[in-house]
Amino acid sequence: MASSLPCGGSATAPPPPRTSIRRPLKLSLIHPPVTKDETPAMVTISRRSSLLLPFPFFFSSSSSVAASSPPLEPYNDSAQGFTLLRPSSWIQVEKAGATALFEEGKGSNSIGVVVNPVRLASLKDFGTPEFVADKLIRAERKKESTKDAELISVDERLGHSGLPIYEFEYQIDSTRGGMKRIFSAAFVSSRKLYLLNITYSDRPENPLDDSTRLVLEQVLHSFDTL
């Protein structure tokens, strides 16, 4: 599991629809007004960037998806207090340091969650999504196995209880498995940091396809408090 940040349960309703406002990456954004058809929990503030931003971090189902894509099922961890959707065909495995880890066969594709205590009451106490993304990419680049790391997107959305959830997408070129696409989400709740990392092979000869990407994005957006 590719992680620079310091996961079963009964079926739950799918996460609420996301309304995204796409804007160029800026240090500060004016939050758009909530329309009469939206609730605050539906509004997502998104920041997109194709920059190479040079993290140790502060720790020591869509109809357009191809029929061949694996169906998703809810995974709830009542002990740690989080929920997400996971591909039903992926196998849960045990690994030191991981709260929950799912792998696609014996390959390098994985979905992992890590939960650790922190002194923060909110992720915003640590910094903006752009600040966190910058530290994330810097930390990836410091790894001995990393040849390159490129930030693709930075998003922010509101969780079920209104807490801020940061989302990141980036690509790394590693000596351990080659090119990989990483989808990551993080939030702080009850003085605990929750980190989701989705790692998927994205080699030039076999790039990440659109249908798989949609499935992984559904997993990413489903990560929330229970």
PDB file of C-alpha atoms in Angstrom:
ATOM      1  CA  MET A   1       0.000   0.000   0.000  1.00  0.00           C
ATOM      2  CA  ALA A   2       1.502   3.291  -1.045  1.00  0.00           C
ATOM      3  CA  SER A   3       0.952   5.520   1.973  1.00  0.00           C
ATOM      4  CA  SER A   4       2.638   8.663   3.150  1.00  0.00           C
ATOM      5  CA  LEU A   5      -0.052   9.553   5.641  1.00  0.00           C
ATOM      6  CA  PRO A   6      -0.278   8.545   9.016  1.00  0.00           C
ATOM      7  CA  CYS A   7     -10.045  -0.269   7.708  1.00  0.00           C
ATOM      8  CA  GLY A   8     -16.945  -5.654   8.221  1.00  0.00           C
ATOM      9  CA  GLY A   9     -20.371  -4.570   8.229  1.00  0.00           C
ATOM     10  CA  SER A  10     -23.934  -4.384   6.993  1.00  0.00           C
ATOM     11  CA  ALA A  11     -25.053  -2.758   3.775  1.00  0.00           C
ATOM     12  CA  THR A  12     -25.560   0.968   3.866  1.00  0.00           C
ATOM     13  CA  ALA A  13     -27.082   3.426   1.458  1.00  0.00           C
ATOM     14  CA  PRO A  14     -24.702   4.722  -1.230  1.00  0.00           C
ATOM     15  CA  PRO A  15     -23.012   8.076  -0.549  1.00  0.00           C
ATOM     16  CA  PRO A  16     -24.944  11.224  -1.513  1.00  0.00           C
ATOM     17  CA  PRO A  17     -24.411  12.637  -5.025  1.00  0.00           C
ATOM     18  CA  ARG A  18     -21.467  15.012  -5.368  1.00  0.00           C
ATOM     19  CA  THR A  19     -21.756  18.420  -6.934  1.00  0.00           C
ATOM     20  CA  SER A  20     -18.342  19.610  -8.089  1.00  0.00           C
ATOM     21  CA  ILE A  21     -17.207  23.095  -8.987  1.00  0.00           C
ATOM     22  CA  ARG A  22     -14.036  22.917 -11.064  1.00  0.00           C
ATOM     23  CA  ARG A  23     -11.622  25.849 -10.919  1.00  0.00           C
ATOM     24  CA  PRO A  24      -7.925  26.492 -11.570  1.00  0.00           C
ATOM     25  CA  LEU A  25      -5.695  25.794  -8.594  1.00  0.00           C
ATOM     26  CA  LYS A  26      -5.463  28.873  -6.367  1.00  0.00           C
ATOM     27  CA  LEU A  27      -4.280  29.540  -2.868  1.00  0.00           C
ATOM     28  CA  SER A  28      -7.706  30.806  -1.898  1.00  0.00           C
ATOM     29  CA  LEU A  29     -11.159  30.204  -3.342  1.00  0.00           C
ATOM     30  CA  ILE A  30     -14.523  31.828  -2.818  1.00  0.00           C
ATOM     31  CA  HIS A  31     -16.955  29.119  -1.930  1.00  0.00           C
ATOM     32  CA  PRO A  32     -19.896  29.074  -4.371  1.00  0.00           C
ATOM     33  CA  PRO A  33     -23.384  29.648  -2.970  1.00  0.00           C
ATOM     34  CA  VAL A  34     -25.573  26.670  -2.214  1.00  0.00           C
ATOM     35  CA  THR A  35     -28.490  26.487  -4.638  1.00  0.00           C
ATOM     36  CA  LYS A  36     -32.022  25.617  -3.647  1.00  0.00           C
ATOM     37  CA  ASP A  37     -31.572  22.092  -5.004  1.00  0.00           C
ATOM     38  CA  GLU A  38     -28.419  21.448  -2.981  1.00  0.00           C
ATOM     39  CA  THR A  39     -27.661  20.848   0.641  1.00  0.00           C
ATOM     40  CA  PRO A  40     -24.327  21.904   2.134  1.00  0.00           C
ATOM     41  CA  ALA A  41     -23.231  18.254   2.287  1.00  0.00           C
ATOM     42  CA  MET A  42     -23.668  17.965  -1.493  1.00  0.00           C
ATOM     43  CA  VAL A  43     -21.360  20.834  -2.379  1.00  0.00           C
ATOM     44  CA  THR A  44     -17.801  19.966  -3.329  1.00  0.00           C
ATOM     45  CA  ILE A  45     -15.058  22.524  -3.816  1.00  0.00           C
ATOM     46  CA  SER A  46     -12.544  21.191  -6.312  1.00  0.00           C
ATOM     47  CA  ARG A  47      -9.108  22.355  -7.333  1.00  0.00           C
ATOM     48  CA  ARG A  48      -7.405  20.911 -10.413  1.00  0.00           C
ATOM     49  CA  SER A  49      -3.715  21.137 -11.204  1.00  0.00           C
ATOM     50  CA  SER A  50      -1.344  19.568 -13.730  1.00  0.00           C
ATOM     51  CA  LEU A  51       1.711  21.029 -11.998  1.00  0.00           C
ATOM     52  CA  LEU A  52       4.646  19.007 -10.759  1.00  0.00           C
ATOM     53  CA  LEU A  53       4.567  20.052  -7.122  1.00  0.00           C
ATOM     54  CA  PRO A  54       7.739  19.226  -5.498  1.00  0.00           C
ATOM     55  CA  PHE A  55       5.248  14.498   2.342  1.00  0.00           C
ATOM     56  CA  PRO A  56       7.436  13.108   5.935  1.00  0.00           C
ATOM     57  CA  PHE A  57       3.830  13.908   6.869  1.00  0.00           C
ATOM     58  CA  PHE A  58       2.820  15.197  10.260  1.00  0.00           C
ATOM     59  CA  PHE A  59       3.157  11.641  11.562  1.00  0.00           C
ATOM     60  CA  SER A  60       6.474  10.090  12.759  1.00  0.00           C
ATOM     61  CA  SER A  61     -22.428   2.223  -9.314  1.00  0.00           C
ATOM     62  CA  SER A  62     -22.409   4.311 -12.532  1.00  0.00           C
ATOM     63  CA  SER A  63     -24.307   3.224 -15.665  1.00  0.00           C
ATOM     64  CA  SER A  64     -21.346   4.229 -17.833  1.00  0.00           C
ATOM     65  CA  VAL A  65     -19.056   1.699 -16.154  1.00  0.00           C
ATOM     66  CA  ALA A  66     -18.385  -1.312 -18.336  1.00  0.00           C
ATOM     67  CA  ALA A  67     -20.162  -4.521 -17.471  1.00  0.00           C
ATOM     68  CA  SER A  68     -16.792  -6.196 -16.895  1.00  0.00           C
ATOM     69  CA  SER A  69     -16.000  -3.875 -13.969  1.00  0.00           C
ATOM     70  CA  PRO A  70     -16.355  -5.534 -10.566  1.00  0.00           C
ATOM     71  CA  PRO A  71     -19.492  -4.614  -8.591  1.00  0.00           C
ATOM     72  CA  LEU A  72     -19.009  -2.559  -5.453  1.00  0.00           C
ATOM     73  CA  GLU A  73     -20.192  -3.457  -1.978  1.00  0.00           C
ATOM     74  CA  PRO A  74     -20.124  -1.463   1.273  1.00  0.00           C
ATOM     75  CA  TYR A  75     -17.457  -2.095   3.866  1.00  0.00           C
ATOM     76  CA  ASN A  76     -18.102  -0.706   7.357  1.00  0.00           C
ATOM     77  CA  ASP A  77     -15.638  -0.662  10.235  1.00  0.00           C
ATOM     78  CA  SER A  78     -17.722   0.066  13.323  1.00  0.00           C
ATOM     79  CA  ALA A  79     -14.714  -0.158  15.627  1.00  0.00           C
ATOM     80  CA  GLN A  80     -12.793   2.598  13.845  1.00  0.00           C
ATOM     81  CA  GLY A  81     -15.881   4.432  12.565  1.00  0.00           C
ATOM     82  CA  PHE A  82     -15.487   4.604   8.798  1.00  0.00           C
ATOM     83  CA  THR A  83     -17.178   3.304   5.674  1.00  0.00           C
ATOM     84  CA  LEU A  84     -16.319   2.863   2.008  1.00  0.00           C
ATOM     85  CA  LEU A  85     -17.275   0.932  -1.102  1.00  0.00           C
ATOM     86  CA  ARG A  86     -14.975  -1.869  -2.251  1.00  0.00           C
ATOM     87  CA  PRO A  87     -14.873  -4.114  -5.335  1.00  0.00           C
ATOM     88  CA  SER A  88     -16.589  -7.345  -4.290  1.00  0.00           C
ATOM     89  CA  SER A  89     -13.981  -9.500  -6.042  1.00  0.00           C
ATOM     90  CA  TRP A  90     -11.025  -7.936  -4.220  1.00  0.00           C
ATOM     91  CA  ILE A  91      -9.663  -9.967  -1.314  1.00  0.00           C
ATOM     92  CA  GLN A  92      -9.161  -8.568   2.162  1.00  0.00           C
ATOM     93  CA  VAL A  93      -5.684  -9.316   3.481  1.00  0.00           C
ATOM     94  CA  GLU A  94      -3.807  -8.637   6.705  1.00  0.00           C
ATOM     95  CA  LYS A  95      -0.785  -6.373   6.715  1.00  0.00           C
ATOM     96  CA  ALA A  96       1.090  -4.700   9.545  1.00  0.00           C
ATOM     97  CA  GLY A  97       0.184  -1.039   9.846  1.00  0.00           C
ATOM     98  CA  ALA A  98      -3.001  -1.276   7.772  1.00  0.00           C
ATOM     99  CA  THR A  99      -6.419  -0.946   9.396  1.00  0.00           C
ATOM    100  CA  ALA A 100      -7.982  -2.548   6.305  1.00  0.00           C
ATOM    101  CA  LEU A 101      -6.414  -3.708   3.050  1.00  0.00           C
ATOM    102  CA  PHE A 102      -7.974  -5.155  -0.106  1.00  0.00           C
ATOM    103  CA  GLU A 103      -6.035  -6.515  -3.066  1.00  0.00           C
ATOM    104  CA  GLU A 104      -6.940  -7.493  -6.600  1.00  0.00           C
ATOM    105  CA  GLY A 105      -5.574 -11.015  -6.855  1.00  0.00           C
ATOM    106  CA  LYS A 106      -1.824 -11.154  -6.284  1.00  0.00           C
ATOM    107  CA  GLY A 107      -1.054  -8.002  -8.232  1.00  0.00           C
ATOM    108  CA  SER A 108       0.007  -4.576  -7.047  1.00  0.00           C
ATOM    109  CA  ASN A 109      -3.494  -3.056  -7.187  1.00  0.00           C
ATOM    110  CA  SER A 110      -4.798  -2.346  -3.698  1.00  0.00           C
ATOM    111  CA  ILE A 111      -7.170  -0.331  -1.522  1.00  0.00           C
ATOM    112  CA  GLY A 112      -5.905   0.411   1.960  1.00  0.00           C
ATOM    113  CA  VAL A 113      -7.050   2.374   4.995  1.00  0.00           C
ATOM    114  CA  VAL A 114      -4.890   3.530   7.893  1.00  0.00           C
ATOM    115  CA  VAL A 115      -6.286   5.128  11.063  1.00  0.00           C
ATOM    116  CA  ASN A 116      -4.007   6.829  13.574  1.00  0.00           C
ATOM    117  CA  PRO A 117      -4.510   9.218  16.515  1.00  0.00           C
ATOM    118  CA  VAL A 118      -3.601  12.880  15.998  1.00  0.00           C
ATOM    119  CA  ARG A 119      -3.751  16.082  18.009  1.00  0.00           C
ATOM    120  CA  LEU A 120      -5.836  17.829  15.352  1.00  0.00           C
ATOM    121  CA  ALA A 121      -9.565  18.431  15.603  1.00  0.00           C
ATOM    122  CA  SER A 122      -9.867  18.904  11.830  1.00  0.00           C
ATOM    123  CA  LEU A 123      -7.677  18.405   8.791  1.00  0.00           C
ATOM    124  CA  LYS A 124      -7.982  22.138   8.171  1.00  0.00           C
ATOM    125  CA  ASP A 125      -5.972  22.683  11.353  1.00  0.00           C
ATOM    126  CA  PHE A 126      -3.016  21.174   9.490  1.00  0.00           C
ATOM    127  CA  GLY A 127      -3.461  23.136   6.284  1.00  0.00           C
ATOM    128  CA  THR A 128      -5.307  23.645   3.014  1.00  0.00           C
ATOM    129  CA  PRO A 129      -5.719  20.821   0.479  1.00  0.00           C
ATOM    130  CA  GLU A 130      -2.981  22.419  -1.649  1.00  0.00           C
ATOM    131  CA  PHE A 131      -0.605  22.584   1.325  1.00  0.00           C
ATOM    132  CA  VAL A 132      -1.211  18.927   2.159  1.00  0.00           C
ATOM    133  CA  ALA A 133      -0.849  17.918  -1.502  1.00  0.00           C
ATOM    134  CA  ASP A 134       2.509  19.679  -1.720  1.00  0.00           C
ATOM    135  CA  LYS A 135       3.796  17.787   1.333  1.00  0.00           C
ATOM    136  CA  LEU A 136       2.421  14.528  -0.080  1.00  0.00           C
ATOM    137  CA  ILE A 137       4.298  14.877  -3.361  1.00  0.00           C
ATOM    138  CA  ARG A 138       7.484  15.973  -1.605  1.00  0.00           C
ATOM    139  CA  ALA A 139       7.360  12.890   0.619  1.00  0.00           C
ATOM    140  CA  GLU A 140       6.755  10.580  -2.355  1.00  0.00           C
ATOM    141  CA  ARG A 141       9.740  12.057  -4.147  1.00  0.00           C
ATOM    142  CA  LYS A 142      11.970  11.446  -1.141  1.00  0.00           C
ATOM    143  CA  LYS A 143      11.316   7.700  -1.252  1.00  0.00           C
ATOM    144  CA  GLU A 144      14.264   5.722  -2.520  1.00  0.00           C
ATOM    145  CA  SER A 145      12.052   3.737  -4.891  1.00  0.00           C
ATOM    146  CA  THR A 146      10.389   6.787  -6.468  1.00  0.00           C
ATOM    147  CA  LYS A 147      11.755   8.003  -9.772  1.00  0.00           C
ATOM    148  CA  ASP A 148       9.100  10.690 -10.308  1.00  0.00           C
ATOM    149  CA  ALA A 149       5.820  11.903  -8.806  1.00  0.00           C
ATOM    150  CA  GLU A 150       3.247  14.134 -10.498  1.00  0.00           C
ATOM    151  CA  LEU A 151       0.203  15.699  -8.880  1.00  0.00           C
ATOM    152  CA  ILE A 152      -2.920  15.403 -11.049  1.00  0.00           C
ATOM    153  CA  SER A 153      -5.737  16.803  -8.911  1.00  0.00           C
ATOM    154  CA  VAL A 154      -6.626  18.226  -5.505  1.00  0.00           C
ATOM    155  CA  ASP A 155     -10.241  18.174  -4.290  1.00  0.00           C
ATOM    156  CA  GLU A 156     -12.182  18.974  -1.155  1.00  0.00           C
ATOM    157  CA  ARG A 157     -15.660  17.706  -0.267  1.00  0.00           C
ATOM    158  CA  LEU A 158     -17.904  17.583   2.773  1.00  0.00           C
ATOM    159  CA  GLY A 159     -18.554  14.278   4.546  1.00  0.00           C
ATOM    160  CA  HIS A 160     -21.815  12.998   5.982  1.00  0.00           C
ATOM    161  CA  SER A 161     -21.380  15.018   9.166  1.00  0.00           C
ATOM    162  CA  GLY A 162     -20.087  18.094   7.371  1.00  0.00           C
ATOM    163  CA  LEU A 163     -16.410  17.427   8.099  1.00  0.00           C
ATOM    164  CA  PRO A 164     -13.913  18.340   5.363  1.00  0.00           C
ATOM    165  CA  ILE A 165     -12.458  15.468   3.338  1.00  0.00           C
ATOM    166  CA  TYR A 166      -9.414  16.092   1.147  1.00  0.00           C
ATOM    167  CA  GLU A 167      -8.914  14.063  -2.035  1.00  0.00           C
ATOM    168  CA  PHE A 168      -5.776  13.747  -4.132  1.00  0.00           C
ATOM    169  CA  GLU A 169      -4.883  12.035  -7.380  1.00  0.00           C
ATOM    170  CA  TYR A 170      -1.291  11.644  -8.441  1.00  0.00           C
ATOM    171  CA  GLN A 171       0.962   9.400 -10.494  1.00  0.00           C
ATOM    172  CA  ILE A 172       4.276   7.909  -9.446  1.00  0.00           C
ATOM    173  CA  ASP A 173       6.991   6.137 -11.389  1.00  0.00           C
ATOM    174  CA  SER A 174       8.586   3.625  -9.049  1.00  0.00           C
ATOM    175  CA  THR A 175      11.308   1.017  -9.227  1.00  0.00           C
ATOM    176  CA  ARG A 176       8.769  -1.187  -7.428  1.00  0.00           C
ATOM    177  CA  GLY A 177       6.058  -1.834  -9.999  1.00  0.00           C
ATOM    178  CA  GLY A 178       6.619   0.962 -12.500  1.00  0.00           C
ATOM    179  CA  MET A 179       3.978   3.592 -13.189  1.00  0.00           C
ATOM    180  CA  LYS A 180       1.104   3.723 -10.682  1.00  0.00           C
ATOM    181  CA  ARG A 181      -1.972   5.900 -10.244  1.00  0.00           C
ATOM    182  CA  ILE A 182      -2.780   6.844  -6.663  1.00  0.00           C
ATOM    183  CA  PHE A 183      -6.174   8.054  -5.428  1.00  0.00           C
ATOM    184  CA  SER A 184      -6.050   9.229  -1.824  1.00  0.00           C
ATOM    185  CA  ALA A 185      -8.570  10.673   0.642  1.00  0.00           C
ATOM    186  CA  ALA A 186      -8.042  11.936   4.174  1.00  0.00           C
ATOM    187  CA  PHE A 187     -10.100  13.358   7.012  1.00  0.00           C
ATOM    188  CA  VAL A 188      -9.829  13.897  10.765  1.00  0.00           C
ATOM    189  CA  SER A 189     -12.602  12.835  13.138  1.00  0.00           C
ATOM    190  CA  SER A 190     -12.549  12.350  16.925  1.00  0.00           C
ATOM    191  CA  ARG A 191      -8.838  13.179  17.011  1.00  0.00           C
ATOM    192  CA  LYS A 192      -8.006  10.402  14.547  1.00  0.00           C
ATOM    193  CA  LEU A 193      -6.600  10.730  11.025  1.00  0.00           C
ATOM    194  CA  TYR A 194      -8.271   8.492   8.438  1.00  0.00           C
ATOM    195  CA  LEU A 195      -6.342   7.854   5.239  1.00  0.00           C
ATOM    196  CA  LEU A 196      -7.521   5.954   2.175  1.00  0.00           C
ATOM    197  CA  ASN A 197      -4.984   5.004  -0.496  1.00  0.00           C
ATOM    198  CA  ILE A 198      -6.007   3.365  -3.775  1.00  0.00           C
ATOM    199  CA  THR A 199      -3.047   2.150  -5.817  1.00  0.00           C
ATOM    200  CA  TYR A 200      -3.532   0.948  -9.392  1.00  0.00           C
ATOM    201  CA  SER A 201      -1.079   0.041 -12.152  1.00  0.00           C
ATOM    202  CA  ASP A 202      -0.874   2.689 -14.886  1.00  0.00           C
ATOM    203  CA  ARG A 203       1.919   1.512 -17.151  1.00  0.00           C
ATOM    204  CA  PRO A 204       2.230   2.996 -20.662  1.00  0.00           C
ATOM    205  CA  GLU A 205       1.677  -0.411 -22.262  1.00  0.00           C
ATOM    206  CA  ASN A 206      -1.441  -1.008 -20.134  1.00  0.00           C
ATOM    207  CA  PRO A 207      -2.802   2.360 -18.936  1.00  0.00           C
ATOM    208  CA  LEU A 208      -5.677   2.827 -16.528  1.00  0.00           C
ATOM    209  CA  ASP A 209      -8.897   2.549 -18.580  1.00  0.00           C
ATOM    210  CA  ASP A 210     -11.935   4.798 -18.176  1.00  0.00           C
ATOM    211  CA  SER A 211     -14.263   2.154 -16.743  1.00  0.00           C
ATOM    212  CA  THR A 212     -11.782   1.108 -14.060  1.00  0.00           C
ATOM    213  CA  ARG A 213     -11.099   4.722 -13.263  1.00  0.00           C
ATOM    214  CA  LEU A 214     -14.820   5.342 -12.658  1.00  0.00           C
ATOM    215  CA  VAL A 215     -14.966   2.412 -10.243  1.00  0.00           C
ATOM    216  CA  LEU A 216     -11.908   3.642  -8.327  1.00  0.00           C
ATOM    217  CA  GLU A 217     -13.354   7.153  -8.152  1.00  0.00           C
ATOM    218  CA  GLN A 218     -16.563   5.735  -6.649  1.00  0.00           C
ATOM    219  CA  VAL A 219     -14.474   4.044  -3.966  1.00  0.00           C
ATOM    220  CA  LEU A 220     -12.606   7.300  -3.361  1.00  0.00           C
ATOM    221  CA  HIS A 221     -15.768   9.388  -3.009  1.00  0.00           C
ATOM    222  CA  SER A 222     -17.441   6.823  -0.715  1.00  0.00           C
ATOM    223  CA  PHE A 223     -14.799   7.107   2.020  1.00  0.00           C
ATOM    224  CA  ASP A 224     -16.461   8.752   5.029  1.00  0.00           C
ATOM    225  CA  THR A 225     -17.307   8.493   8.709  1.00  0.00           C
ATOM    226  CA  LEU A 226     -19.694   5.714   9.611  1.00  0.00           C
TER     227      LEU A 226
END
